[in-house]
Coordinates of C-alpha atoms and ligand atoms in Angstrom, one line a residue:
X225 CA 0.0 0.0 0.0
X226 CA 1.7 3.5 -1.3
X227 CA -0.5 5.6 1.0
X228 CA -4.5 5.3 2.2
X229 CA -7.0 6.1 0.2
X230 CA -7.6 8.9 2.8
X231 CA -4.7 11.3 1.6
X232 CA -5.3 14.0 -0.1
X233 CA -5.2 14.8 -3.9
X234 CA -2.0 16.0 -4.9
X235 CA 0.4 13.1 -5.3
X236 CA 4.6 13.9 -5.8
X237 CA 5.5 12.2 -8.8
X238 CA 7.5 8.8 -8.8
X239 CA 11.0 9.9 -7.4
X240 CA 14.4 7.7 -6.0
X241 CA 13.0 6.0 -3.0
X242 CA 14.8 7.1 0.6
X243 CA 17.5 4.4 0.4
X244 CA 18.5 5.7 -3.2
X245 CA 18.4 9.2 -1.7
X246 CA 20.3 8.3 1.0
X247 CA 23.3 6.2 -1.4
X248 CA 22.8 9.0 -4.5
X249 CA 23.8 12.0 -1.6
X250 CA 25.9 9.9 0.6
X251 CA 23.7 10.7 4.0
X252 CA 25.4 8.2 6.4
X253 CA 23.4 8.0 9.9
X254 CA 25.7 10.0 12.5
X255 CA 25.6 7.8 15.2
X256 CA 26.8 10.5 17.6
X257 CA 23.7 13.1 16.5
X258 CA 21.6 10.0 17.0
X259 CA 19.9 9.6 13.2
X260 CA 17.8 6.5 12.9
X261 CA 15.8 6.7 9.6
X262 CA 12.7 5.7 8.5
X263 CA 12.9 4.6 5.0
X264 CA 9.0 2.5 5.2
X265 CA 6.6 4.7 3.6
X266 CA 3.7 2.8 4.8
X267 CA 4.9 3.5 8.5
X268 CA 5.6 7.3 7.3
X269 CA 2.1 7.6 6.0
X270 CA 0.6 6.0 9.3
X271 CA 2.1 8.6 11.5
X272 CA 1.0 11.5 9.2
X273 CA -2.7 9.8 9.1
X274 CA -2.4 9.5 12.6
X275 CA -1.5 13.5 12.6
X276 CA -5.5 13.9 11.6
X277 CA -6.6 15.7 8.3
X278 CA -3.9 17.8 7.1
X279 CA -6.0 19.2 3.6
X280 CA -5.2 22.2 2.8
X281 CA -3.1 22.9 6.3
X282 CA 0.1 24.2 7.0
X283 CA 2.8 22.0 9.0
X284 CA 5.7 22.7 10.4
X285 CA 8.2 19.5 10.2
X286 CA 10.8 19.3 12.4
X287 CA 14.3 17.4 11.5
X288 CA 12.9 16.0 8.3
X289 CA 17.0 14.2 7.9
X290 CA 16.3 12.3 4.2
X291 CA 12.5 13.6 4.1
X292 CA 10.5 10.2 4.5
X293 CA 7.8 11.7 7.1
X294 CA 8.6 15.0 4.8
X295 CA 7.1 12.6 1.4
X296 CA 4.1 11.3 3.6
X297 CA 3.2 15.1 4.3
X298 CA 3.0 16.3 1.0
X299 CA 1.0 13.5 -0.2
X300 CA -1.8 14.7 1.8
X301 CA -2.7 17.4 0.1
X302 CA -1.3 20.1 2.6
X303 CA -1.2 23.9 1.4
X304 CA 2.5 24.5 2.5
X305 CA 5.1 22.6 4.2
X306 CA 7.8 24.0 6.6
X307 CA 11.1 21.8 7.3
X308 CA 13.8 22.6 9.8
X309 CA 16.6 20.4 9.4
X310 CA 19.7 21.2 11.3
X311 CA 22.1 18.4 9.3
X312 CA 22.9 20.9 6.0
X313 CA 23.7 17.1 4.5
X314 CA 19.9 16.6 3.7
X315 CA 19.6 19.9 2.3
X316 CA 20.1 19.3 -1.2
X317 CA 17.8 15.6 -1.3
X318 CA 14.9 17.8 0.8
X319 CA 15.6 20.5 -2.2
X320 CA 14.4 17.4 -4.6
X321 CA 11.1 17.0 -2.9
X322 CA 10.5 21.0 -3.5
X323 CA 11.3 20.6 -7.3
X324 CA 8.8 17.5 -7.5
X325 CA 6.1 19.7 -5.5
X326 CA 6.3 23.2 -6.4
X327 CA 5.3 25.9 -4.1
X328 CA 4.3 23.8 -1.0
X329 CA 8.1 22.7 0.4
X330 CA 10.1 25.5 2.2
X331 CA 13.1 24.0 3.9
X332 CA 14.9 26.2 6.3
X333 CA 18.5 25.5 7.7
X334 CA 18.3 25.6 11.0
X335 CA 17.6 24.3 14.4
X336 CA 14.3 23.7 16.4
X337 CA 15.3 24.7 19.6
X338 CA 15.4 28.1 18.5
X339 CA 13.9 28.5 15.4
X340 CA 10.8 30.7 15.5
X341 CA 7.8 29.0 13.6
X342 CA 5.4 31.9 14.9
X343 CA 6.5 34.2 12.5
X344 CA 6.3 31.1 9.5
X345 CA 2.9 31.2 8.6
X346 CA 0.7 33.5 7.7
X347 CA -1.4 35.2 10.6
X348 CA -4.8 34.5 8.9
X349 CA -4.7 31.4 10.2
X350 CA -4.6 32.1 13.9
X351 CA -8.0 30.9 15.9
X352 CA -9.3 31.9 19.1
X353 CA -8.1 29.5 22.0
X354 CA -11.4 28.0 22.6
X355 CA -12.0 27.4 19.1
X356 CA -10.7 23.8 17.4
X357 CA -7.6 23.8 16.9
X358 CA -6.2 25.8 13.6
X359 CA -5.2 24.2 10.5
X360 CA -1.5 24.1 11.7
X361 CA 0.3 21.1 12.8
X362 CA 3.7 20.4 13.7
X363 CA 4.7 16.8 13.2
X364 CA 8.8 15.1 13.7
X365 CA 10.6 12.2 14.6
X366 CA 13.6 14.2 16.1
X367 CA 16.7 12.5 18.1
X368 CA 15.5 11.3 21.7
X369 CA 17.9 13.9 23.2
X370 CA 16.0 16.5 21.3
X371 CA 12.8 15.9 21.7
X372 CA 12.4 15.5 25.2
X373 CA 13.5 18.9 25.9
X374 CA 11.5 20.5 22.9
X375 CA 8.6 19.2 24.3
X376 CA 8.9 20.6 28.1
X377 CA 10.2 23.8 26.0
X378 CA 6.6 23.7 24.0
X379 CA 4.5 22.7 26.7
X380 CA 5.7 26.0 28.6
X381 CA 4.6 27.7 25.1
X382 CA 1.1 26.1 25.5
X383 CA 0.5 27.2 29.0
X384 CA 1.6 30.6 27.8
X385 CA 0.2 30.7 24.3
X386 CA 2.8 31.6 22.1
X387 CA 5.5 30.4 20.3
X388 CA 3.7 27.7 18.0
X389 CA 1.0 28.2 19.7
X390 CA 0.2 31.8 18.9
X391 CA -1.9 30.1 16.1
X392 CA -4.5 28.7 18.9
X393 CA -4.4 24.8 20.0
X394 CA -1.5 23.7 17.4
X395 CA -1.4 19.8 17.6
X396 CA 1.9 17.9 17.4
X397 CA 2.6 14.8 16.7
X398 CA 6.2 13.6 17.7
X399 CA 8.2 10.5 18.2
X400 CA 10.2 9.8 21.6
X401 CA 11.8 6.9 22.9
X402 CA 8.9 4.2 23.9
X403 CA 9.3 4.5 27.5
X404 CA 9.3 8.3 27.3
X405 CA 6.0 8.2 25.2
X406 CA 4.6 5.4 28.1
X407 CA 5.5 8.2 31.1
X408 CA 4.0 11.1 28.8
X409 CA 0.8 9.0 28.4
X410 CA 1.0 7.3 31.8
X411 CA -2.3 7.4 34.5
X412 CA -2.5 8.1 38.1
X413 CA -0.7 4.8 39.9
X414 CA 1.0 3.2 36.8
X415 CA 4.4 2.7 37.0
X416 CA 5.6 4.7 34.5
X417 CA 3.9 7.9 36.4
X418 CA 6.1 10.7 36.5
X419 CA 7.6 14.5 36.2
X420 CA 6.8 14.5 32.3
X421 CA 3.0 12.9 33.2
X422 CA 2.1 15.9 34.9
X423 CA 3.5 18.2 32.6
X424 CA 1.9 17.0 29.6
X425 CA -1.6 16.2 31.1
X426 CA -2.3 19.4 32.7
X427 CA -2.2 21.3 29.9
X428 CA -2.9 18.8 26.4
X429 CA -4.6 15.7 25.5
X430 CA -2.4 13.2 25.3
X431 CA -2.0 9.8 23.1
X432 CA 0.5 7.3 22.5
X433 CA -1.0 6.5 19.0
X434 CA 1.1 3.7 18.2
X435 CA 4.4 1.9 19.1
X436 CA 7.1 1.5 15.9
X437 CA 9.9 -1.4 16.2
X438 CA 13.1 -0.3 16.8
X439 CA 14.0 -2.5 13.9
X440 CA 11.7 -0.3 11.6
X441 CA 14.6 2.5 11.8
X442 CA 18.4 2.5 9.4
X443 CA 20.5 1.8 11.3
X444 CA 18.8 0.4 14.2
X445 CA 18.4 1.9 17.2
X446 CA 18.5 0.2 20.8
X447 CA 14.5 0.9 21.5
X448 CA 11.3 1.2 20.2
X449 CA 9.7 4.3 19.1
X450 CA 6.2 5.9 20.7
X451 CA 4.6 8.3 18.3
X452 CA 2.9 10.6 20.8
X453 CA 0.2 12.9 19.8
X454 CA -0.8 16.3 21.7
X455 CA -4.1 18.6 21.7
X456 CA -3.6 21.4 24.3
X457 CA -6.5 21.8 26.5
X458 CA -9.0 24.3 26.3
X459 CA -8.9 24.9 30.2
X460 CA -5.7 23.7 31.7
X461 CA -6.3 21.4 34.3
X462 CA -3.6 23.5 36.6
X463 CA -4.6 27.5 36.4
X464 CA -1.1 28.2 37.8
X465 CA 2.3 29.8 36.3
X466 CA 4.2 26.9 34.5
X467 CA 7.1 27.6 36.5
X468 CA 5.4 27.1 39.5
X469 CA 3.6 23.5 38.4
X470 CA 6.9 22.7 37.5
X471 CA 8.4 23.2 40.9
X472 CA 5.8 21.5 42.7
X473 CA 5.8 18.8 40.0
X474 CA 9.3 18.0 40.4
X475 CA 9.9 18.3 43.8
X476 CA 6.9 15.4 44.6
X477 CA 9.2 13.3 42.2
X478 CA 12.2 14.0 43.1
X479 CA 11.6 10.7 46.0
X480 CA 9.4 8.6 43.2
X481 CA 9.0 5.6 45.9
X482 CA 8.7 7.6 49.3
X483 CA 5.9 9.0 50.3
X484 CA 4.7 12.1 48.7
X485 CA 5.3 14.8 51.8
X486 CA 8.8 13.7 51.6
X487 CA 9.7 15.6 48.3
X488 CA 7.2 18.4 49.2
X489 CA 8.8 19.0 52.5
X490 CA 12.1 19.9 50.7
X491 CA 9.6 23.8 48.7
X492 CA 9.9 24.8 52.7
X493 CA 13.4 26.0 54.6
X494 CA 14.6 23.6 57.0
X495 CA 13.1 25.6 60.4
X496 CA 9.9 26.2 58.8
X497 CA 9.5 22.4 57.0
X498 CA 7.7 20.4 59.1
X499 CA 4.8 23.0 60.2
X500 CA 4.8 23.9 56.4
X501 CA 4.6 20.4 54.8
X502 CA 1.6 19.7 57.1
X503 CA -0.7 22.9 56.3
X504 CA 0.0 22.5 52.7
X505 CA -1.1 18.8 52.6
X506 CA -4.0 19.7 55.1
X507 CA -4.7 22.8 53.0
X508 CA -4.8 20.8 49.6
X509 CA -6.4 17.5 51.5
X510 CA -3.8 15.3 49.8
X511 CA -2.9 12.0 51.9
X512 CA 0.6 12.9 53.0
X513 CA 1.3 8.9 52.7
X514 CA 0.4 8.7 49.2
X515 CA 3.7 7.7 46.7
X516 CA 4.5 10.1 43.8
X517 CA 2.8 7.9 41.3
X518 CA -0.8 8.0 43.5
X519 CA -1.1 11.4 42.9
X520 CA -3.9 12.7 40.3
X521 CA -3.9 15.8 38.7
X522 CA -6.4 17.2 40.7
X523 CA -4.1 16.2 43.9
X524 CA -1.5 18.3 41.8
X525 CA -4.3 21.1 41.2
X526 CA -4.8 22.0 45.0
X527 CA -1.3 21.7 46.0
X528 CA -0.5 24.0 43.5
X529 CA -3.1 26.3 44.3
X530 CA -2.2 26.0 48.0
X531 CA 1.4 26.4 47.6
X532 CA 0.7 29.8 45.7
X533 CA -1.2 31.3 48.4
X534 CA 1.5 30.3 50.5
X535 CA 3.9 32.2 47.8
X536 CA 2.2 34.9 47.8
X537 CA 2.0 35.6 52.0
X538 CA 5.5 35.0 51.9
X539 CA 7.9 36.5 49.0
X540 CA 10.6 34.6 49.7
X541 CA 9.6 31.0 49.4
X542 CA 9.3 30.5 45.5
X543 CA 12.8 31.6 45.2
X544 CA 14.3 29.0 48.1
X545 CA 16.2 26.2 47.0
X546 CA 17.0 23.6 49.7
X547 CA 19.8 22.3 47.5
X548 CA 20.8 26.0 47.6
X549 CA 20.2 25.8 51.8
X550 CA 22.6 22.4 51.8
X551 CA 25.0 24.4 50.2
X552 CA 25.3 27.7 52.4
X553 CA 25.0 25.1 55.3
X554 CA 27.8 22.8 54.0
X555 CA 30.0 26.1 53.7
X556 CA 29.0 27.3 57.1
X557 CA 30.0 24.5 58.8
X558 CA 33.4 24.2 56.8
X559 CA 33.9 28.4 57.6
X560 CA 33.4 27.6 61.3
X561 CA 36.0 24.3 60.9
X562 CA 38.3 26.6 59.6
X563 CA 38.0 29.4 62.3
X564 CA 38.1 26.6 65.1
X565 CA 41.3 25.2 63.9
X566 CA 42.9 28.8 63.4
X567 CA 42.1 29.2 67.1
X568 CA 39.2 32.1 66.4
X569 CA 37.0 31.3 69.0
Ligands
LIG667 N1 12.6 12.5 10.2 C1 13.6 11.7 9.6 C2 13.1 10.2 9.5 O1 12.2 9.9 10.2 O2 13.7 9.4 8.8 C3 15.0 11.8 10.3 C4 15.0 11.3 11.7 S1 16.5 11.4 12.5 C5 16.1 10.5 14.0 C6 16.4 13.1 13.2 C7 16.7 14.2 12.2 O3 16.6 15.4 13.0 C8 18.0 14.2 11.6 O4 17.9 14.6 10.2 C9 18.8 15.3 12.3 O5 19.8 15.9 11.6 C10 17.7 16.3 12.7 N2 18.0 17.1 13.8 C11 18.6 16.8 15.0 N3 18.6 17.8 15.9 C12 18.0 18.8 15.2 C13 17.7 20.2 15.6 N4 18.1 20.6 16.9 N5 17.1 21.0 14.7 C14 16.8 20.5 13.5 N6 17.0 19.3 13.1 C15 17.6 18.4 14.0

């Protein structure tokens, strides 16, 4: 099967496959930028079906490398296609797919940790928030090392509302490393519940769509590959600064298998901790004996809320660090070492 009957209309004319591509331009995998390619067009198509319609929209592709998701995209019928390929290698074969689709390829030289889609397309196509989401789409199997921070990066875009999401509820659709797509997707007491659960959850729909075998990829990389697809939510689940969520978030799972006031306790200086610890947990009625992984997102909601009343009475406590406290304390105590042993008394 070339591609399902559901793609669009416009089909690119009968070109070198990816292998020849990759032999004609000599695009050896670099092991050390992590580049597993997916040379399968029927797997290609299924993650751009699984992307939802894409007639007549305008998607953002991110590390296209020899352009077989890139092929998949303009075969369904999309009004304009935006790569961002960091490798300049795969420039000249991604310059071969524009010639064979004229007009609807623009392939940019650059890297998507800073490159700037929101000023890529054209601002008629911005929708309200609450409306569905706009005919834009961002879709990329990117290096595991790349797209785990890209996605914290864009999730702080969606709580905020800009960056690619200046264009309303963007969808993406993105590959990570199976076990990272199982803890983006995982539910209140699974085992794979963690800091990136709560992260994505709170503010997008989330769905591992599918699972590719690592053996799918050239060359072949260790594990398998969760394509992870992300709707950002209307109403976040957590109305609170991402910053904040994040701080609670991670200091609940910084102990994953202790109980949950353990990791909380350390958002309060030492003198203050225990009287803290207990109001906020009493405050946000969350079992202090609960593990990391028990916690729901609505557990998460009232801390957070709690903890930023607590913020607010006192300006100093979203800036204290205890790792910052260990520190001062550690040097402290070697300052007064010093001084006894220099006779100071
Ligand atoms: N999408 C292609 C596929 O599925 O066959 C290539 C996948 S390969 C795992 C990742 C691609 O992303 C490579 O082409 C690599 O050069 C590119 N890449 C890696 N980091 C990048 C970055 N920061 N910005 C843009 N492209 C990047």
């Amino acid at each position: 099967m070339a591609a399902s009957g559901k793609l669009g209309a416009f089909r690119l004319p009968p070109l070198p496959t990816i292998r020849e591509i990759i032999k004609l331009f000599r695009l050896r995998a670099m092991k050390q930028l992590s580049q597993n390619f997916l040379l399968d067009l029927r797997l290609t198509d299924k993650i751009v079906r699984k992307a939802g319609s894409l007639t007549g929209a305008y998607v953002y592709e991110v590390g296209p490398g020899p352009g077989g998701i890139t092929r998949s995209i303009l075969n369904a019928d999309v009004a304009q296609l935006l790569v961002v390929e960091k490798d300049t290698r795969f420039i000249p074969g991604l310059q071969m797919l524009s010639d064979a689709a004229p007009g609807k390829l623009r392939i940019v030289h650059g890297d998507v940790l800073t490159y700037k889609v929101e000023k890529a397309f054209p601002e008629s196509l911005r929708r309200h928030w609450q409306d569905d989401p706009p005919n834009v789409h961002i879709i990329g199997n990117l290096p595991f090392s790349v797209s785990t921070p890209l996605i914290i990066k864009w999730l702080e875009h969606v709580s905020c509302r800009d960056g690619p999401f200046v264009y309303g509820r963007t969808p993406m659709t993105l590959t990570f490393q199976k076990e990272v797509a199982e803890r983006l997707t995982a539910t209140t007491g699974s085992k794979q519940r963690s800091r990136l659960s709560i992260m994505a959850q709170y503010l997008c729909d989330v769905e591992h769509v599918f699972t590719i075998p690592g053996r799918a990829f050239v060359p072949k990389p260790e594990v398998d590959v969760g394509v992870v697809r992300f709707i950002p939510l209307v109403q976040p689940k957590i109305e609170q600064p991402f910053q904040l969520v994040e701080k609670v978030v991670q200091h609940v799972f910084q102990f994953r298998r202790k109980y949950c006031h353990r990791g909380l306790g350390m958002l309060f200086p030492e003198a203050q901790r225990l009287e803290s610890t207990g109001r906020l947990l009493c405050l946000a009625d969350v079992d202090p004996t609960l593990r990391p992984r028990q916690l729901s997102i609505a557990h998460f909601r009232s801390l957070c809320e709690v903890y930023r009343r607590m913020c607010d009475s006192d300006p100093q406590l979203f800036a204290y660090s205890f790792r910052e406290e260990l520190k001062q304390n550690k040097q402290k105590r070697r300052r007064e070492g010093d001084d006894s042993e220099s006779g100071v008394p």
